[in-house]
Amino acid sequence: MNVYNPLFNEENILQDTRFAEAINLFNSGEWYLAHDLFEEIWHETNGLPRITIQGILQIAVAQVHLESNNIKGAMILYGEGLGRLKRPDSPHLGLNIKNLCEIVELRLHSLQHQNNVKELAVPVIIKNIY
């Protein structure tokens, strides 16, 4: 789907092969490519799932900022991503959003206290198993 589809909802996202590919890119540390693919899906999504997708892609961009030593940009995007992912109405899209948020919160806290994040876990997206 390359055109905005008002029916592209949570169920469609979970069935879209791009979603699984974006998660794999994210978990492989291919932050920029993951961002691009999540953004493509985000443009086609409506409703609350759009918030979750945006939060994830903002975390990917925060990682891109860290790679280029833009600490301020990373902190801003970590914060914005967390704000979206922690909204009570944001759907989890079959993902362990709590784990992702915990990792990002530790990294953000470390950056805010001018500590190095290289020793901390990098963000990962874990699929929930039902």
JSON list of C-alpha atoms in Angstrom, two decimals:
[
{"chain": "A", "resi": 1, "resn": "MET", "atom": "CA", "xyz": [0.00, 0.00, 0.00]},
{"chain": "A", "resi": 2, "resn": "ASN", "atom": "CA", "xyz": [1.62, 3.22, -1.08]},
{"chain": "A", "resi": 3, "resn": "VAL", "atom": "CA", "xyz": [-1.41, 5.48, -0.76]},
{"chain": "A", "resi": 4, "resn": "TYR", "atom": "CA", "xyz": [-3.13, 6.61, 2.42]},
{"chain": "A", "resi": 5, "resn": "ASN", "atom": "CA", "xyz": [-5.78, 4.05, 3.21]},
{"chain": "A", "resi": 6, "resn": "PRO", "atom": "CA", "xyz": [-8.29, 5.11, 5.88]},
{"chain": "A", "resi": 7, "resn": "LEU", "atom": "CA", "xyz": [-8.94, 1.44, 6.59]},
{"chain": "A", "resi": 8, "resn": "PHE", "atom": "CA", "xyz": [-5.31, 0.65, 7.40]},
{"chain": "A", "resi": 9, "resn": "ASN", "atom": "CA", "xyz": [-5.85, -0.19, 11.05]},
{"chain": "A", "resi": 10, "resn": "GLU", "atom": "CA", "xyz": [-4.21, -2.35, 13.73]},
{"chain": "A", "resi": 11, "resn": "GLU", "atom": "CA", "xyz": [-5.21, -5.66, 12.12]},
{"chain": "A", "resi": 12, "resn": "ASN", "atom": "CA", "xyz": [-3.85, -4.56, 8.73]},
{"chain": "A", "resi": 13, "resn": "ILE", "atom": "CA", "xyz": [-0.60, -3.40, 10.32]},
{"chain": "A", "resi": 14, "resn": "LEU", "atom": "CA", "xyz": [-0.03, -6.75, 12.00]},
{"chain": "A", "resi": 15, "resn": "GLN", "atom": "CA", "xyz": [-0.52, -8.53, 8.66]},
{"chain": "A", "resi": 16, "resn": "ASP", "atom": "CA", "xyz": [1.68, -6.15, 6.67]},
{"chain": "A", "resi": 17, "resn": "THR", "atom": "CA", "xyz": [5.07, -7.69, 5.85]},
{"chain": "A", "resi": 18, "resn": "ARG", "atom": "CA", "xyz": [6.63, -4.22, 6.04]},
{"chain": "A", "resi": 19, "resn": "PHE", "atom": "CA", "xyz": [5.78, -4.09, 9.75]},
{"chain": "A", "resi": 20, "resn": "ALA", "atom": "CA", "xyz": [7.76, -7.27, 10.45]},
{"chain": "A", "resi": 21, "resn": "GLU", "atom": "CA", "xyz": [10.59, -6.01, 8.24]},
{"chain": "A", "resi": 22, "resn": "ALA", "atom": "CA", "xyz": [10.66, -2.65, 10.07]},
{"chain": "A", "resi": 23, "resn": "ILE", "atom": "CA", "xyz": [10.88, -4.47, 13.42]},
{"chain": "A", "resi": 24, "resn": "ASN", "atom": "CA", "xyz": [13.76, -6.60, 12.12]},
{"chain": "A", "resi": 25, "resn": "LEU", "atom": "CA", "xyz": [15.59, -3.51, 10.88]},
{"chain": "A", "resi": 26, "resn": "PHE", "atom": "CA", "xyz": [15.04, -1.79, 14.23]},
{"chain": "A", "resi": 27, "resn": "ASN", "atom": "CA", "xyz": [16.32, -4.80, 16.17]},
{"chain": "A", "resi": 28, "resn": "SER", "atom": "CA", "xyz": [19.35, -5.04, 13.87]},
{"chain": "A", "resi": 29, "resn": "GLY", "atom": "CA", "xyz": [20.34, -1.46, 14.63]},
{"chain": "A", "resi": 30, "resn": "GLU", "atom": "CA", "xyz": [19.43, -0.26, 11.13]},
{"chain": "A", "resi": 31, "resn": "TRP", "atom": "CA", "xyz": [17.80, 2.77, 12.69]},
{"chain": "A", "resi": 32, "resn": "TYR", "atom": "CA", "xyz": [17.49, 4.97, 9.62]},
{"chain": "A", "resi": 33, "resn": "LEU", "atom": "CA", "xyz": [16.04, 2.20, 7.44]},
{"chain": "A", "resi": 34, "resn": "ALA", "atom": "CA", "xyz": [13.67, 1.16, 10.24]},
{"chain": "A", "resi": 35, "resn": "HIS", "atom": "CA", "xyz": [12.54, 4.76, 10.58]},
{"chain": "A", "resi": 36, "resn": "ASP", "atom": "CA", "xyz": [11.86, 5.02, 6.85]},
{"chain": "A", "resi": 37, "resn": "LEU", "atom": "CA", "xyz": [9.75, 1.86, 6.80]},
{"chain": "A", "resi": 38, "resn": "PHE", "atom": "CA", "xyz": [7.83, 2.72, 9.97]},
{"chain": "A", "resi": 39, "resn": "GLU", "atom": "CA", "xyz": [7.21, 6.18, 8.53]},
{"chain": "A", "resi": 40, "resn": "GLU", "atom": "CA", "xyz": [5.82, 4.66, 5.33]},
{"chain": "A", "resi": 41, "resn": "ILE", "atom": "CA", "xyz": [3.39, 2.58, 7.42]},
{"chain": "A", "resi": 42, "resn": "TRP", "atom": "CA", "xyz": [2.61, 5.60, 9.62]},
{"chain": "A", "resi": 43, "resn": "HIS", "atom": "CA", "xyz": [1.56, 7.64, 6.58]},
{"chain": "A", "resi": 44, "resn": "GLU", "atom": "CA", "xyz": [-0.94, 4.92, 5.65]},
{"chain": "A", "resi": 45, "resn": "THR", "atom": "CA", "xyz": [-2.33, 4.41, 9.14]},
{"chain": "A", "resi": 46, "resn": "ASN", "atom": "CA", "xyz": [-5.22, 6.05, 10.89]},
{"chain": "A", "resi": 47, "resn": "GLY", "atom": "CA", "xyz": [-6.49, 6.16, 14.43]},
{"chain": "A", "resi": 48, "resn": "LEU", "atom": "CA", "xyz": [-4.64, 5.16, 17.56]},
{"chain": "A", "resi": 49, "resn": "PRO", "atom": "CA", "xyz": [-2.20, 2.71, 15.90]},
{"chain": "A", "resi": 50, "resn": "ARG", "atom": "CA", "xyz": [-0.70, 5.76, 14.21]},
{"chain": "A", "resi": 51, "resn": "ILE", "atom": "CA", "xyz": [0.44, 7.05, 17.63]},
{"chain": "A", "resi": 52, "resn": "THR", "atom": "CA", "xyz": [2.27, 3.82, 18.45]},
{"chain": "A", "resi": 53, "resn": "ILE", "atom": "CA", "xyz": [3.99, 3.70, 15.06]},
{"chain": "A", "resi": 54, "resn": "GLN", "atom": "CA", "xyz": [5.09, 7.32, 15.44]},
{"chain": "A", "resi": 55, "resn": "GLY", "atom": "CA", "xyz": [6.50, 6.64, 18.91]},
{"chain": "A", "resi": 56, "resn": "ILE", "atom": "CA", "xyz": [8.57, 3.74, 17.60]},
{"chain": "A", "resi": 57, "resn": "LEU", "atom": "CA", "xyz": [9.89, 5.67, 14.63]},
{"chain": "A", "resi": 58, "resn": "GLN", "atom": "CA", "xyz": [10.85, 8.57, 16.91]},
{"chain": "A", "resi": 59, "resn": "ILE", "atom": "CA", "xyz": [12.94, 6.19, 19.00]},
{"chain": "A", "resi": 60, "resn": "ALA", "atom": "CA", "xyz": [14.65, 4.99, 15.82]},
{"chain": "A", "resi": 61, "resn": "VAL", "atom": "CA", "xyz": [15.45, 8.59, 14.91]},
{"chain": "A", "resi": 62, "resn": "ALA", "atom": "CA", "xyz": [16.78, 9.19, 18.44]},
{"chain": "A", "resi": 63, "resn": "GLN", "atom": "CA", "xyz": [19.21, 6.35, 17.79]},
{"chain": "A", "resi": 64, "resn": "VAL", "atom": "CA", "xyz": [20.26, 7.98, 14.51]},
{"chain": "A", "resi": 65, "resn": "HIS", "atom": "CA", "xyz": [20.92, 11.20, 16.44]},
{"chain": "A", "resi": 66, "resn": "LEU", "atom": "CA", "xyz": [23.05, 9.31, 18.96]},
{"chain": "A", "resi": 67, "resn": "GLU", "atom": "CA", "xyz": [25.13, 7.82, 16.15]},
{"chain": "A", "resi": 68, "resn": "SER", "atom": "CA", "xyz": [25.97, 11.35, 15.00]},
{"chain": "A", "resi": 69, "resn": "ASN", "atom": "CA", "xyz": [26.55, 12.53, 18.59]},
{"chain": "A", "resi": 70, "resn": "ASN", "atom": "CA", "xyz": [23.47, 14.78, 18.61]},
{"chain": "A", "resi": 71, "resn": "ILE", "atom": "CA", "xyz": [22.63, 14.19, 22.28]},
{"chain": "A", "resi": 72, "resn": "LYS", "atom": "CA", "xyz": [20.03, 16.96, 22.49]},
{"chain": "A", "resi": 73, "resn": "GLY", "atom": "CA", "xyz": [18.18, 15.62, 19.44]},
{"chain": "A", "resi": 74, "resn": "ALA", "atom": "CA", "xyz": [18.27, 12.10, 20.87]},
{"chain": "A", "resi": 75, "resn": "MET", "atom": "CA", "xyz": [16.85, 13.25, 24.20]},
{"chain": "A", "resi": 76, "resn": "ILE", "atom": "CA", "xyz": [14.05, 15.18, 22.52]},
{"chain": "A", "resi": 77, "resn": "LEU", "atom": "CA", "xyz": [13.02, 12.27, 20.32]},
{"chain": "A", "resi": 78, "resn": "TYR", "atom": "CA", "xyz": [13.33, 9.70, 23.12]},
{"chain": "A", "resi": 79, "resn": "GLY", "atom": "CA", "xyz": [10.99, 11.90, 25.17]},
{"chain": "A", "resi": 80, "resn": "GLU", "atom": "CA", "xyz": [8.49, 12.39, 22.36]},
{"chain": "A", "resi": 81, "resn": "GLY", "atom": "CA", "xyz": [8.52, 8.68, 21.51]},
{"chain": "A", "resi": 82, "resn": "LEU", "atom": "CA", "xyz": [7.99, 7.71, 25.14]},
{"chain": "A", "resi": 83, "resn": "GLY", "atom": "CA", "xyz": [5.14, 10.19, 25.44]},
{"chain": "A", "resi": 84, "resn": "ARG", "atom": "CA", "xyz": [3.32, 8.53, 22.57]},
{"chain": "A", "resi": 85, "resn": "LEU", "atom": "CA", "xyz": [4.06, 4.95, 23.60]},
{"chain": "A", "resi": 86, "resn": "LYS", "atom": "CA", "xyz": [3.03, 5.51, 27.21]},
{"chain": "A", "resi": 87, "resn": "ARG", "atom": "CA", "xyz": [-0.34, 7.01, 26.38]},
{"chain": "A", "resi": 88, "resn": "PRO", "atom": "CA", "xyz": [-2.98, 4.78, 27.96]},
{"chain": "A", "resi": 89, "resn": "ASP", "atom": "CA", "xyz": [-4.91, 4.63, 24.67]},
{"chain": "A", "resi": 90, "resn": "SER", "atom": "CA", "xyz": [-1.93, 3.67, 22.48]},
{"chain": "A", "resi": 91, "resn": "PRO", "atom": "CA", "xyz": [-2.37, 0.13, 21.15]},
{"chain": "A", "resi": 92, "resn": "HIS", "atom": "CA", "xyz": [0.53, -2.25, 21.64]},
{"chain": "A", "resi": 93, "resn": "LEU", "atom": "CA", "xyz": [0.27, -3.74, 18.14]},
{"chain": "A", "resi": 94, "resn": "GLY", "atom": "CA", "xyz": [1.27, -7.16, 19.48]},
{"chain": "A", "resi": 95, "resn": "LEU", "atom": "CA", "xyz": [4.52, -5.74, 20.85]},
{"chain": "A", "resi": 96, "resn": "ASN", "atom": "CA", "xyz": [6.04, -5.56, 24.31]},
{"chain": "A", "resi": 97, "resn": "ILE", "atom": "CA", "xyz": [5.86, -1.77, 24.48]},
{"chain": "A", "resi": 98, "resn": "LYS", "atom": "CA", "xyz": [6.52, -1.82, 28.24]},
{"chain": "A", "resi": 99, "resn": "ASN", "atom": "CA", "xyz": [9.96, -3.38, 27.69]},
{"chain": "A", "resi": 100, "resn": "LEU", "atom": "CA", "xyz": [10.81, -0.91, 24.92]},
{"chain": "A", "resi": 101, "resn": "CYS", "atom": "CA", "xyz": [9.79, 2.01, 27.15]},
{"chain": "A", "resi": 102, "resn": "GLU", "atom": "CA", "xyz": [11.87, 0.72, 30.06]},
{"chain": "A", "resi": 103, "resn": "ILE", "atom": "CA", "xyz": [15.00, 0.55, 27.90]},
{"chain": "A", "resi": 104, "resn": "VAL", "atom": "CA", "xyz": [14.40, 4.00, 26.43]},
{"chain": "A", "resi": 105, "resn": "GLU", "atom": "CA", "xyz": [13.66, 5.53, 29.84]},
{"chain": "A", "resi": 106, "resn": "LEU", "atom": "CA", "xyz": [17.00, 4.27, 31.18]},
{"chain": "A", "resi": 107, "resn": "ARG", "atom": "CA", "xyz": [18.82, 5.67, 28.16]},
{"chain": "A", "resi": 108, "resn": "LEU", "atom": "CA", "xyz": [17.03, 9.01, 28.39]},
{"chain": "A", "resi": 109, "resn": "HIS", "atom": "CA", "xyz": [17.73, 9.30, 32.11]},
{"chain": "A", "resi": 110, "resn": "SER", "atom": "CA", "xyz": [21.40, 8.54, 31.49]},
{"chain": "A", "resi": 111, "resn": "LEU", "atom": "CA", "xyz": [21.64, 11.16, 28.75]},
{"chain": "A", "resi": 112, "resn": "GLN", "atom": "CA", "xyz": [19.90, 13.74, 30.91]},
{"chain": "A", "resi": 113, "resn": "HIS", "atom": "CA", "xyz": [22.57, 13.17, 33.57]},
{"chain": "A", "resi": 114, "resn": "GLN", "atom": "CA", "xyz": [25.33, 13.44, 30.96]},
{"chain": "A", "resi": 115, "resn": "ASN", "atom": "CA", "xyz": [26.26, 9.78, 31.29]},
{"chain": "A", "resi": 116, "resn": "ASN", "atom": "CA", "xyz": [27.38, 7.48, 28.51]},
{"chain": "A", "resi": 117, "resn": "VAL", "atom": "CA", "xyz": [24.68, 5.15, 27.18]},
{"chain": "A", "resi": 118, "resn": "LYS", "atom": "CA", "xyz": [27.08, 2.75, 25.46]},
{"chain": "A", "resi": 119, "resn": "GLU", "atom": "CA", "xyz": [26.93, 0.37, 28.42]},
{"chain": "A", "resi": 120, "resn": "LEU", "atom": "CA", "xyz": [23.14, 0.30, 28.40]},
{"chain": "A", "resi": 121, "resn": "ALA", "atom": "CA", "xyz": [20.91, -2.00, 26.37]},
{"chain": "A", "resi": 122, "resn": "VAL", "atom": "CA", "xyz": [19.89, -0.64, 22.99]},
{"chain": "A", "resi": 123, "resn": "PRO", "atom": "CA", "xyz": [16.18, -0.39, 22.22]},
{"chain": "A", "resi": 124, "resn": "VAL", "atom": "CA", "xyz": [14.62, -3.60, 20.92]},
{"chain": "A", "resi": 125, "resn": "ILE", "atom": "CA", "xyz": [11.11, -4.49, 19.90]},
{"chain": "A", "resi": 126, "resn": "ILE", "atom": "CA", "xyz": [9.90, -7.79, 21.29]},
{"chain": "A", "resi": 127, "resn": "LYS", "atom": "CA", "xyz": [6.74, -9.37, 19.93]},
{"chain": "A", "resi": 128, "resn": "ASN", "atom": "CA", "xyz": [4.27, -10.50, 22.58]},
{"chain": "A", "resi": 129, "resn": "ILE", "atom": "CA", "xyz": [3.59, -14.20, 22.57]},
{"chain": "A", "resi": 130, "resn": "TYR", "atom": "CA", "xyz": [0.02, -15.12, 23.30]}
]
